[in-house]
Amino acid sequence: MNFQKLAEIYGTPLYVYDFNHFENQFLELKKAFKARKSIIAYAIKANSNLSVIKKFASLKSGADCVSIGEVKRALLAGIDKYKIIFSGVGKRDDEIEYALENNILMFNVESEEELYRIDTIARKLNKVARIALRINPDVNPKTHPYISTGLRESKFGIDYDKAFEIYIKASKLPNIDPVGIHFHIGSQITDISPFKEATSKTADLVSIL
């Protein structure tokens, strides 16, 4: 591909995306889970270009969103609302309301306080909110400390040792449907062993629940 020619035609700055590569990577990941019912959710914070999101929508991708703006972009680009996950800290009441009114798949809940807030808002709207608790598995992701989110001293997620108790509380809330467990231990991780450790601990918790 002649990028110089493209720059002459369209000017700069110019962003060129290889949609064939996106599709091949997505389908390879999907194939790895072919024996299980699964949703591969594109993290919109990686690139929120509407054309990129639309491409993933055409592949039946879900969307992982960390702001209400990303939820709106996912809907606008054609992601199925039942494949949209609303993650992220500090969700405002109006953002929770919008997500509930649009019947997204679920919220990833960061704290016990957020859990009760979502229950209160869902009750007001006469809705049931599907949620997954984001646990902190206390695993060293072996990456830069600024983008490490899976250790106990991290501000993200619910302490692993408290997760069982909070999940039971969630199951008793009238407008909450706890459907999963979520973890995110960091970014730019090049060693698979932290994922194996975090997944093993999470599987143990699921088994107990």
XYZ file of N, CA, C and O in Angstrom:
836
model
N 0.847 -1.190 0.000
C 0.000 0.000 0.000
C 0.887 1.246 0.000
O 1.852 1.331 0.758
N 0.548 2.193 -0.848
C 1.342 3.419 -0.976
C 0.787 4.472 -0.023
O -0.127 5.219 -0.367
N 1.365 4.535 1.180
C 0.871 5.476 2.183
C 1.184 6.926 1.802
O 0.432 7.839 2.145
N 2.287 7.118 1.112
C 2.633 8.468 0.656
C 1.547 9.011 -0.276
O 1.114 10.157 -0.156
N 1.095 8.151 -1.184
C 0.049 8.542 -2.128
C -1.258 8.837 -1.395
O -1.959 9.814 -1.707
N -1.594 7.996 -0.424
C -2.818 8.218 0.355
C -2.767 9.557 1.089
O -3.762 10.282 1.154
N -1.600 9.872 1.647
C -1.440 11.142 2.361
C -1.595 12.321 1.415
O -2.161 13.359 1.779
N -1.112 12.157 0.188
C -1.252 13.230 -0.818
C -2.710 13.421 -1.200
O -3.164 14.543 -1.435
N -3.449 12.319 -1.249
C -4.869 12.392 -1.640
C -5.740 12.928 -0.507
O -6.574 13.821 -0.701
N -5.534 12.402 0.710
C -6.441 12.708 1.818
C -5.888 13.710 2.829
O -6.616 14.173 3.699
N -4.602 14.021 2.698
C -4.006 14.945 3.662
C -3.615 14.230 4.948
O -3.884 13.037 5.127
N -2.992 14.980 5.825
C -2.577 14.426 7.121
C -3.095 15.303 8.250
O -3.382 16.491 8.023
N -3.272 14.812 9.469
C -3.011 13.411 9.843
C -4.002 12.452 9.186
O -5.154 12.788 8.968
N -3.517 11.257 8.894
C -4.315 10.243 8.219
C -4.206 8.924 8.984
O -3.111 8.491 9.325
N -5.323 8.310 9.254
C -5.346 7.025 9.967
C -5.832 5.948 9.006
O -6.909 6.083 8.409
N -5.038 4.912 8.823
C -5.359 3.824 7.911
C -5.480 2.533 8.719
O -4.558 2.162 9.444
N -6.615 1.865 8.601
C -6.868 0.651 9.359
C -6.964 -0.555 8.438
O -7.527 -0.463 7.346
N -6.425 -1.677 8.901
C -6.474 -2.924 8.150
C -7.631 -3.765 8.686
O -7.475 -4.539 9.634
N -8.809 -3.617 8.079
C -9.990 -4.318 8.558
C -9.865 -5.832 8.388
O -10.445 -6.601 9.160
N -9.112 -6.271 7.381
C -8.902 -7.715 7.210
C -8.141 -8.280 8.407
O -8.451 -9.379 8.884
N -7.171 -7.532 8.891
C -6.410 -7.978 10.063
C -7.314 -8.025 11.289
O -7.271 -8.986 12.064
N -8.146 -6.988 11.472
C -9.098 -6.974 12.593
C -9.965 -8.233 12.560
O -10.159 -8.909 13.571
N -10.488 -8.527 11.381
C -11.398 -9.667 11.236
C -10.683 -10.981 11.524
O -11.216 -11.850 12.236
N -9.478 -11.143 10.994
C -8.734 -12.379 11.211
C -8.426 -12.599 12.691
O -8.559 -13.715 13.205
N -8.030 -11.533 13.385
C -7.719 -11.638 14.809
C -8.974 -11.965 15.618
O -8.939 -12.784 16.536
N -10.067 -11.305 15.277
C -11.330 -11.544 15.982
C -11.789 -12.984 15.800
O -12.158 -13.661 16.773
N -11.755 -13.466 14.556
C -12.241 -14.816 14.276
C -11.339 -15.881 14.901
O -11.817 -16.936 15.320
N -10.041 -15.600 14.981
C -9.127 -16.544 15.631
C -9.453 -16.669 17.114
O -9.456 -17.773 17.672
N -9.738 -15.526 17.753
C -10.108 -15.555 19.162
C -11.451 -16.253 19.363
O -11.625 -17.060 20.287
N -12.404 -15.961 18.480
C -13.715 -16.591 18.560
C -13.601 -18.104 18.405
O -14.264 -18.886 19.120
N -12.728 -18.522 17.503
C -12.533 -19.955 17.254
C -12.013 -20.669 18.498
O -12.353 -21.826 18.753
N -11.197 -19.976 19.286
C -10.630 -20.582 20.493
C -11.711 -20.931 21.510
O -11.505 -21.795 22.369
N -12.869 -20.278 21.407
C -13.969 -20.525 22.345
C -15.148 -21.232 21.669
O -16.270 -21.182 22.178
N -14.893 -21.891 20.552
C -15.992 -22.451 19.760
C -16.768 -23.534 20.503
O -17.928 -23.796 20.192
N -16.129 -24.169 21.492
C -16.806 -25.226 22.236
C -17.708 -24.675 23.333
O -18.399 -25.432 24.013
N -17.698 -23.357 23.513
C -18.496 -22.730 24.570
C -19.300 -21.567 23.989
O -18.854 -20.892 23.058
N -20.458 -21.339 24.567
C -21.204 -20.140 24.216
C -20.420 -18.934 24.743
O -20.060 -18.890 25.924
N -20.118 -17.988 23.891
C -19.258 -16.883 24.310
C -19.578 -15.599 23.565
O -20.196 -15.618 22.493
N -19.168 -14.502 24.165
C -19.225 -13.191 23.519
C -17.824 -12.605 23.576
O -17.245 -12.477 24.653
N -17.263 -12.289 22.437
C -16.003 -11.566 22.387
C -16.364 -10.086 22.335
O -16.997 -9.629 21.386
N -16.003 -9.355 23.373
C -16.405 -7.944 23.484
C -15.218 -7.036 23.187
O -14.209 -7.076 23.894
N -15.342 -6.239 22.142
C -14.295 -5.292 21.763
C -14.228 -4.161 22.786
O -15.252 -3.552 23.116
N -13.026 -3.890 23.299
C -12.837 -2.792 24.255
C -12.777 -1.480 23.488
O -11.778 -1.173 22.826
N -13.833 -0.700 23.568
C -13.939 0.492 22.739
C -12.881 1.539 23.091
O -12.473 2.322 22.235
N -12.375 1.508 24.334
C -11.333 2.469 24.691
C -10.063 2.254 23.867
O -9.234 3.152 23.768
N -9.922 1.070 23.261
C -8.749 0.804 22.424
C -8.757 1.686 21.179
O -7.705 2.163 20.738
N -9.941 1.907 20.628
C -10.095 2.776 19.449
C -11.589 3.000 19.246
O -12.308 2.076 18.881
N -12.033 4.221 19.489
C -13.475 4.504 19.457
C -13.961 5.040 18.107
O -15.069 5.564 18.007
N -13.145 4.894 17.069
C -13.558 5.267 15.716
C -14.816 4.482 15.344
O -14.849 3.254 15.431
N -15.855 5.183 14.915
C -17.135 4.537 14.640
C -17.033 3.488 13.535
O -17.718 2.463 13.579
N -16.183 3.728 12.551
C -16.012 2.745 11.476
C -15.384 1.459 12.002
O -15.736 0.362 11.569
N -14.461 1.601 12.945
C -13.836 0.426 13.557
C -14.871 -0.357 14.356
O -14.976 -1.583 14.242
N -15.657 0.360 15.167
C -16.688 -0.318 15.966
C -17.713 -0.988 15.064
O -18.161 -2.108 15.327
N -18.071 -0.299 13.973
C -19.045 -0.857 13.024
C -18.518 -2.144 12.403
O -19.281 -3.095 12.172
N -17.211 -2.190 12.138
C -16.615 -3.409 11.584
C -16.781 -4.562 12.565
O -17.182 -5.670 12.178
N -16.502 -4.314 13.845
C -16.661 -5.368 14.840
C -18.134 -5.747 15.004
O -18.461 -6.914 15.224
N -19.017 -4.768 14.887
C -20.450 -5.060 14.956
C -20.860 -6.020 13.845
O -21.674 -6.931 14.057
N -20.279 -5.851 12.655
C -20.602 -6.727 11.523
C -20.141 -8.161 11.760
O -20.652 -9.093 11.140
N -19.170 -8.322 12.679
C -18.665 -9.658 13.035
C -19.414 -10.248 14.226
O -19.039 -11.286 14.748
N -20.483 -9.553 14.655
C -21.298 -9.966 15.802
C -20.539 -9.841 17.120
O -20.780 -10.591 18.074
N -19.629 -8.902 17.167
C -18.872 -8.649 18.393
C -19.743 -7.970 19.430
O -20.729 -7.288 19.110
N -19.351 -8.140 20.695
C -19.913 -7.336 21.764
C -19.043 -6.109 21.959
O -18.110 -5.856 21.185
N -19.346 -5.329 23.013
C -18.559 -4.134 23.300
C -18.373 -3.986 24.793
O -19.327 -4.088 25.557
N -17.131 -3.776 25.198
C -16.823 -3.454 26.588
C -16.599 -1.952 26.666
O -15.707 -1.417 25.996
N -17.413 -1.275 27.474
C -17.415 0.189 27.514
C -17.072 0.685 28.912
O -17.563 0.138 29.904
N -16.244 1.715 29.000
C -15.875 2.267 30.302
C -16.433 3.672 30.515
O -16.053 4.358 31.459
N -17.341 4.088 29.643
C -18.041 5.368 29.822
C -19.368 5.280 29.095
O -19.541 4.441 28.199
N -20.280 6.160 29.456
C -21.581 6.144 28.777
C -21.432 6.600 27.336
O -22.185 6.177 26.455
N -20.423 7.435 27.069
C -20.150 7.846 25.693
C -19.799 6.645 24.834
O -20.231 6.546 23.672
N -19.036 5.711 25.400
C -18.690 4.503 24.659
C -19.908 3.606 24.466
O -20.057 2.971 23.417
N -20.793 3.558 25.453
C -22.039 2.795 25.302
C -22.844 3.362 24.129
O -23.353 2.614 23.277
N -22.940 4.683 24.060
C -23.700 5.330 22.984
C -23.050 5.084 21.629
O -23.744 4.862 20.629
N -21.726 5.102 21.569
C -21.026 4.833 20.315
C -21.263 3.389 19.865
O -21.446 3.112 18.668
N -21.272 2.473 20.827
C -21.517 1.068 20.496
C -22.907 0.888 19.895
O -23.077 0.205 18.870
N -23.894 1.506 20.517
C -25.266 1.418 20.008
C -25.373 2.062 18.625
O -25.999 1.510 17.719
N -24.740 3.217 18.467
C -24.785 3.944 17.193
C -24.136 3.138 16.069
O -24.600 3.165 14.930
N -23.076 2.395 16.404
C -22.345 1.627 15.387
C -22.996 0.288 15.086
O -22.556 -0.431 14.185
N -24.040 -0.077 15.835
C -24.777 -1.291 15.530
C -24.458 -2.503 16.386
O -24.865 -3.625 16.062
N -23.725 -2.300 17.503
C -23.505 -3.414 18.426
C -24.840 -3.786 19.070
O -25.588 -2.922 19.515
N -25.148 -5.063 19.127
C -26.367 -5.542 19.772
C -26.355 -5.109 21.238
O -25.390 -5.367 21.962
N -27.434 -4.455 21.693
C -27.480 -3.960 23.072
C -27.289 -5.084 24.087
O -26.772 -4.857 25.190
N -27.687 -6.312 23.714
C -27.545 -7.435 24.634
C -26.112 -7.978 24.660
O -25.822 -8.959 25.328
N -25.208 -7.301 23.954
C -23.791 -7.676 23.989
C -22.921 -6.535 24.523
O -21.707 -6.556 24.370
N -23.571 -5.536 25.136
C -22.833 -4.375 25.644
C -22.624 -4.502 27.149
O -23.571 -4.730 27.905
N -21.382 -4.352 27.572
C -21.006 -4.413 28.978
C -20.532 -3.031 29.402
O -19.703 -2.415 28.719
N -21.055 -2.542 30.515
C -20.693 -1.219 31.022
C -19.752 -1.399 32.205
O -20.174 -1.764 33.296
N -18.469 -1.174 31.971
C -17.453 -1.269 33.014
C -17.069 0.134 33.472
O -17.721 1.108 33.120
N -15.999 0.210 34.253
C -15.469 1.519 34.629
C -15.945 2.008 35.986
O -17.024 1.655 36.452
N -15.105 2.810 36.590
C -15.418 3.365 37.909
C -16.181 4.683 37.775
O -16.152 5.325 36.734
N -16.870 5.064 38.850
C -17.500 6.378 38.910
C -18.673 6.576 37.971
O -18.859 7.664 37.419
N -19.490 5.557 37.775
C -20.669 5.705 36.919
C -21.679 6.644 37.593
O -22.044 6.450 38.745
N -22.158 7.647 36.876
C -23.164 8.570 37.417
C -24.546 7.928 37.358
O -24.796 7.008 36.586
N -25.467 8.475 38.176
C -26.828 7.940 38.203
C -27.483 7.993 36.826
O -28.141 7.037 36.404
N -27.316 9.114 36.113
C -27.964 9.259 34.804
C -27.361 8.281 33.788
O -28.051 7.809 32.875
N -26.082 7.943 33.966
C -25.449 6.980 33.071
C -25.974 5.568 33.327
O -26.232 4.801 32.388
N -26.152 5.234 34.592
C -26.724 3.937 34.955
C -28.153 3.837 34.420
O -28.566 2.808 33.876
N -28.910 4.915 34.572
C -30.278 4.946 34.061
C -30.309 4.707 32.554
O -31.120 3.917 32.056
N -29.448 5.406 31.826
C -29.415 5.274 30.364
C -29.130 3.831 29.965
O -29.780 3.278 29.073
N -28.146 3.225 30.626
C -27.779 1.845 30.305
C -28.930 0.885 30.600
O -29.216 -0.029 29.817
N -29.615 1.095 31.737
C -30.748 0.242 32.088
C -31.903 0.411 31.102
O -32.533 -0.574 30.698
N -32.173 1.641 30.725
C -33.274 1.905 29.801
C -33.009 1.306 28.423
O -33.939 1.010 27.678
N -31.723 1.123 28.086
C -31.376 0.534 26.797
C -31.120 -0.975 26.890
O -30.708 -1.591 25.908
N -31.382 -1.541 28.081
C -31.330 -2.997 28.269
C -30.007 -3.622 27.822
O -29.987 -4.626 27.098
N -28.899 -3.016 28.264
C -27.598 -3.591 27.937
C -27.424 -4.929 28.643
O -28.197 -5.275 29.543
N -26.391 -5.672 28.249
C -26.182 -7.003 28.824
C -25.961 -6.937 30.325
O -26.664 -7.606 31.088
N -24.971 -6.128 30.777
C -24.692 -6.099 32.211
C -23.729 -4.981 32.573
O -23.094 -4.366 31.715
N -23.645 -4.741 33.876
C -22.684 -3.818 34.465
C -21.572 -4.629 35.127
O -21.845 -5.627 35.792
N -20.336 -4.179 34.971
C -19.255 -4.685 35.803
C -19.151 -3.764 37.012
O -18.834 -2.576 36.870
N -19.449 -4.296 38.180
C -19.560 -3.497 39.402
C -18.221 -3.461 40.131
O -17.622 -4.499 40.409
N -17.790 -2.246 40.471
C -16.463 -2.040 41.050
C -16.450 -2.066 42.582
O -15.394 -2.224 43.186
N -17.620 -1.863 43.205
C -17.633 -1.749 44.667
C -19.004 -2.129 45.207
O -20.000 -2.177 44.466
N -19.052 -2.380 46.508
C -20.320 -2.695 47.157
C -21.261 -1.495 47.079
O -22.467 -1.659 46.869
N -20.709 -0.291 47.211
C -21.528 0.928 47.146
C -22.179 1.081 45.770
O -23.349 1.455 45.664
N -21.411 0.774 44.729
C -21.973 0.869 43.375
C -23.086 -0.156 43.185
O -24.113 0.134 42.545
N -22.924 -1.318 43.752
C -23.949 -2.365 43.672
C -25.276 -1.860 44.218
O -26.327 -1.998 43.576
N -25.256 -1.245 45.406
C -26.482 -0.748 46.021
C -27.067 0.417 45.222
O -28.285 0.577 45.154
N -26.193 1.215 44.615
C -26.673 2.351 43.816
C -27.428 1.850 42.583
O -28.492 2.361 42.229
N -26.862 0.851 41.932
C -27.516 0.294 40.743
C -28.853 -0.341 41.125
O -29.858 -0.180 40.417
N -28.904 -1.023 42.259
C -30.148 -1.630 42.717
C -31.221 -0.561 42.953
O -32.375 -0.727 42.551
N -30.833 0.532 43.582
C -31.780 1.625 43.858
C -32.327 2.220 42.569
O -33.544 2.442 42.438
N -31.449 2.459 41.611
C -31.876 3.063 40.347
C -32.734 2.086 39.547
O -33.746 2.478 38.951
N -32.350 0.815 39.537
C -33.136 -0.196 38.825
C -34.540 -0.319 39.417
O -35.527 -0.461 38.690
N -34.635 -0.213 40.743
C -35.941 -0.293 41.407
C -36.819 0.886 40.984
O -38.013 0.715 40.714
N -36.211 2.053 40.907
C -36.958 3.244 40.495
C -37.506 3.096 39.068
O -38.609 3.565 38.761
N -36.738 2.424 38.212
C -37.129 2.253 36.816
C -37.925 0.973 36.587
O -38.309 0.669 35.454
N -38.148 0.208 37.666
C -38.826 -1.082 37.564
C -38.080 -2.016 36.610
O -38.671 -2.673 35.748
N -36.762 -2.047 36.780
C -35.899 -2.881 35.955
C -35.115 -3.840 36.849
O -35.000 -3.633 38.059
N -34.568 -4.874 36.237
C -33.625 -5.756 36.921
C -32.282 -5.602 36.217
O -32.185 -5.778 34.997
N -31.267 -5.255 36.976
C -29.941 -5.016 36.412
C -29.083 -6.267 36.521
O -28.872 -6.796 37.611
N -28.599 -6.750 35.382
C -27.635 -7.854 35.388
C -26.253 -7.282 35.719
O -25.844 -6.258 35.153
N -25.553 -7.951 36.623
C -24.248 -7.438 37.036
C -23.227 -8.567 37.144
O -23.573 -9.728 37.323
N -21.969 -8.180 37.009
C -20.850 -9.042 37.375
C -20.015 -8.255 38.365
O -19.847 -7.035 38.219
N -19.527 -8.906 39.398
C -18.651 -8.233 40.351
C -17.226 -8.252 39.820
O -16.718 -9.304 39.415
N -16.595 -7.079 39.810
C -15.176 -7.037 39.449
C -14.352 -7.328 40.696
O -14.331 -6.546 41.636
N -13.705 -8.464 40.694
C -12.884 -8.817 41.848
C -11.425 -8.435 41.598
O -10.984 -8.310 40.453
N -10.722 -8.218 42.678
C -9.289 -7.977 42.621
C -8.602 -9.263 43.089
O -8.600 -9.561 44.283
N -8.030 -10.049 42.170
C -7.514 -11.374 42.548
C -6.153 -11.342 43.241
O -5.642 -12.389 43.621
N -5.595 -10.143 43.425
C -4.276 -9.999 44.067
C -3.225 -10.827 43.330
O -2.558 -11.692 43.903
N -3.102 -10.534 42.038
C -2.146 -11.216 41.162
C -1.220 -10.178 40.549
O -1.678 -9.130 40.087
N 0.058 -10.451 40.551
C 1.038 -9.539 39.952
C 1.054 -9.748 38.436
O 1.469 -10.803 37.958
N 0.614 -8.744 37.647
C 0.546 -8.925 36.197
C 1.890 -8.772 35.488
O 1.975 -8.926 34.278
N 2.921 -8.423 36.262
C 4.271 -8.279 35.697
C 4.307 -7.251 34.575
O 4.866 -7.495 33.495
N 3.692 -6.124 34.833
C 3.702 -5.020 33.870
C 4.043 -3.735 34.620
O 4.332 -3.768 35.827
N 3.986 -2.596 33.938
C 4.329 -1.325 34.574
C 3.352 -1.043 35.721
O 2.144 -1.250 35.575
N 3.848 -0.581 36.866
C 2.955 -0.369 38.023
C 1.820 0.614 37.756
O 0.773 0.519 38.390
N 1.994 1.535 36.816
C 0.944 2.518 36.532
C -0.247 1.899 35.803
O -1.331 2.474 35.796
N -0.024 0.750 35.170
C -1.134 0.093 34.455
C -1.380 -1.307 35.011
O -1.928 -2.173 34.341
N -0.970 -1.489 36.254
C -1.224 -2.742 36.963
C -2.443 -2.568 37.856
O -2.474 -1.683 38.710
N -3.473 -3.394 37.651
C -4.739 -3.197 38.375
C -5.192 -4.424 39.163
O -6.291 -4.428 39.703
N -4.351 -5.466 39.226
C -4.802 -6.711 39.836
C -4.203 -7.036 41.184
O -4.460 -8.111 41.732
N -3.408 -6.117 41.751
C -2.821 -6.356 43.064
C -3.714 -5.791 44.163
O -4.494 -4.865 43.934
N -3.575 -6.330 45.372
C -4.426 -5.929 46.489
C -4.373 -4.419 46.741
O -5.382 -3.798 47.081
N -3.187 -3.824 46.567
C -3.053 -2.381 46.843
C -3.641 -1.503 45.744
O -3.713 -0.295 45.876
N -4.088 -2.122 44.640
C -4.727 -1.368 43.566
C -6.082 -0.839 44.037
O -6.759 -1.447 44.849
N -6.481 0.292 43.483
C -7.762 0.905 43.869
C -8.950 0.246 43.159
O -10.099 0.587 43.432
N -8.681 -0.685 42.260
C -9.745 -1.228 41.414
C -10.306 -2.546 41.965
O -9.569 -3.390 42.467
N -11.616 -2.690 41.823
C -12.250 -3.962 42.114
C -12.478 -4.238 43.591
O -12.078 -3.488 44.473
N -13.152 -5.355 43.831
C -13.526 -5.798 45.171
C -12.505 -6.807 45.665
O -12.108 -7.723 44.932
N -12.073 -6.631 46.904
C -11.095 -7.533 47.491
C -11.564 -8.985 47.349
O -12.714 -9.312 47.647
N -10.662 -9.833 46.889
C -11.006 -11.238 46.634
C -11.632 -11.906 47.862
O -12.597 -12.667 47.747
N -11.111 -11.594 49.035
C -11.590 -12.236 50.263
C -12.989 -11.769 50.672
O -13.640 -12.417 51.487
N -13.442 -10.648 50.112
C -14.775 -10.127 50.426
C -15.794 -10.438 49.337
O -16.994 -10.207 49.523
N -15.317 -10.940 48.209
C -16.175 -11.106 47.037
C -17.329 -12.071 47.283
O -18.461 -11.812 46.865
N -17.073 -13.190 47.977
C -18.130 -14.177 48.225
C -19.284 -13.543 49.000
O -20.454 -13.662 48.628
N -18.944 -12.846 50.076
C -19.961 -12.217 50.916
C -20.783 -11.200 50.134
O -22.020 -11.164 50.238
N -20.117 -10.381 49.336
C -20.818 -9.337 48.576
C -21.674 -9.961 47.477
O -22.777 -9.483 47.181
N -21.187 -11.045 46.880
C -21.973 -11.706 45.843
C -23.275 -12.268 46.425
O -24.346 -12.184 45.800
N -23.193 -12.832 47.624
C -24.400 -13.345 48.283
C -25.375 -12.200 48.573
O -26.589 -12.333 48.378
N -24.825 -11.065 49.013
C -25.679 -9.888 49.238
C -26.350 -9.467 47.937
O -27.542 -9.133 47.915
N -25.584 -9.482 46.846
C -26.128 -9.082 45.545
C -27.275 -9.991 45.129
O -28.287 -9.536 44.577
N -27.136 -11.282 45.428
C -28.163 -12.248 45.023
C -29.483 -12.031 45.750
O -30.529 -12.500 45.294
N -29.435 -11.308 46.860
C -30.640 -11.064 47.651
C -31.285 -9.706 47.357
O -32.356 -9.406 47.881
N -30.640 -8.898 46.528
C -31.217 -7.597 46.180
C -32.310 -7.797 45.139
O -32.107 -8.507 44.143
N -33.463 -7.174 45.319
C -34.618 -7.459 44.464
C -34.461 -7.049 43.007
O -35.103 -7.636 42.131
N -33.635 -6.052 42.745
C -33.518 -5.564 41.375
C -32.131 -5.807 40.775
O -31.716 -5.122 39.844
N -31.445 -6.786 41.339
C -30.127 -7.167 40.853
C -30.122 -8.643 40.462
O -30.627 -9.483 41.201
N -29.562 -8.934 39.294
C -29.387 -10.316 38.848
C -27.886 -10.556 38.653
O -27.317 -10.165 37.630
N -27.214 -11.151 39.643
C -25.773 -11.389 39.511
C -25.501 -12.539 38.548
O -25.917 -13.673 38.803
N -24.837 -12.246 37.454
C -24.666 -13.253 36.394
C -23.205 -13.615 36.131
O -22.929 -14.510 35.328
N -22.266 -12.930 36.793
C -20.884 -13.243 36.474
C -19.863 -12.682 37.438
O -20.191 -11.955 38.376
N -18.625 -13.065 37.178
C -17.468 -12.560 37.896
C -16.525 -11.951 36.854
O -16.313 -12.539 35.786
N -15.962 -10.801 37.178
C -15.101 -10.094 36.232
C -13.770 -9.786 36.897
O -13.708 -9.509 38.095
N -12.689 -9.867 36.124
C -11.418 -9.340 36.624
C -10.636 -8.699 35.489
O -10.783 -9.069 34.321
N -9.841 -7.706 35.823
C -8.953 -7.027 34.876
C -7.686 -6.701 35.651
O -7.720 -5.905 36.586
N -6.588 -7.341 35.287
C -5.386 -7.228 36.119
C -4.345 -6.251 35.571
O -3.331 -6.017 36.230
N -4.600 -5.668 34.397
C -3.639 -4.699 33.876
C -3.574 -4.720 32.364
O -4.337 -5.424 31.691
N -2.643 -3.926 31.829
C -2.482 -3.800 30.381
C -1.041 -4.097 29.995
O -0.147 -4.122 30.839
N -0.845 -4.307 28.693
C 0.493 -4.578 28.140
C 1.166 -5.753 28.858
O 2.341 -5.702 29.231
N 0.394 -6.810 29.044
C 0.898 -8.010 29.719
C 1.427 -8.976 28.654
O 0.692 -9.374 27.753
N 2.692 -9.335 28.761
C 3.324 -10.184 27.745
C 3.567 -11.611 28.233
O 4.029 -12.455 27.472
N 3.270 -11.888 29.483
C 3.453 -13.214 30.074
C 2.075 -13.769 30.430
O 1.300 -13.108 31.125
N 1.763 -14.965 29.953
C 0.411 -15.510 30.152
C 0.178 -16.012 31.577
O -0.964 -16.179 32.015
N 1.245 -16.229 32.339
C 1.085 -16.841 33.668
C 0.203 -16.029 34.620
O -0.571 -16.634 35.385
N 0.245 -14.685 34.634
C -0.680 -13.945 35.515
C -2.150 -14.186 35.163
O -2.997 -14.251 36.056
N -2.452 -14.339 33.872
C -3.827 -14.635 33.468
C -4.248 -16.010 33.975
O -5.375 -16.198 34.427
N -3.337 -16.971 33.899
C -3.638 -18.328 34.383
C -3.902 -18.312 35.885
O -4.834 -18.960 36.375
N -3.073 -17.557 36.616
C -3.246 -17.485 38.065
C -4.558 -16.807 38.432
O -5.308 -17.304 39.296
N -4.864 -15.675 37.783
C -6.102 -14.948 38.079
C -7.326 -15.765 37.695
O -8.334 -15.785 38.410
N -7.248 -16.466 36.570
C -8.366 -17.291 36.119
C -8.606 -18.462 37.070
O -9.757 -18.803 37.383
N -7.517 -19.049 37.559
C -7.643 -20.166 38.499
C -8.315 -19.718 39.796
O -9.213 -20.397 40.314
N -7.910 -18.566 40.321
C -8.510 -18.057 41.543
C -9.980 -17.708 41.318
O -10.831 -17.978 42.179
N -10.278 -17.138 40.160
C -11.662 -16.776 39.849
C -12.518 -18.034 39.708
O -13.663 -18.080 40.170
N -11.976 -19.061 39.073
C -12.700 -20.319 38.921
C -13.005 -20.952 40.286
O -14.080 -21.517 40.487
N -12.066 -20.834 41.209
C -12.291 -21.352 42.565
C -13.477 -20.637 43.213
O -14.328 -21.269 43.864
N -13.534 -19.322 43.034
C -14.632 -18.532 43.608
C -15.967 -18.911 42.985
O -16.964 -19.089 43.684
N -15.973 -19.074 41.668
C -17.198 -19.477 40.967
C -17.669 -20.839 41.469
O -18.864 -21.061 41.689
N -16.725 -21.750 41.645
C -17.069 -23.091 42.125
C -17.714 -23.030 43.511
O -18.717 -23.708 43.768
N -17.179 -22.198 44.388
C -17.737 -22.044 45.731
C -19.135 -21.433 45.661
O -20.067 -21.876 46.349
N -19.293 -20.431 44.818
C -20.600 -19.787 44.687
C -21.649 -20.758 44.135
O -22.799 -20.727 44.569
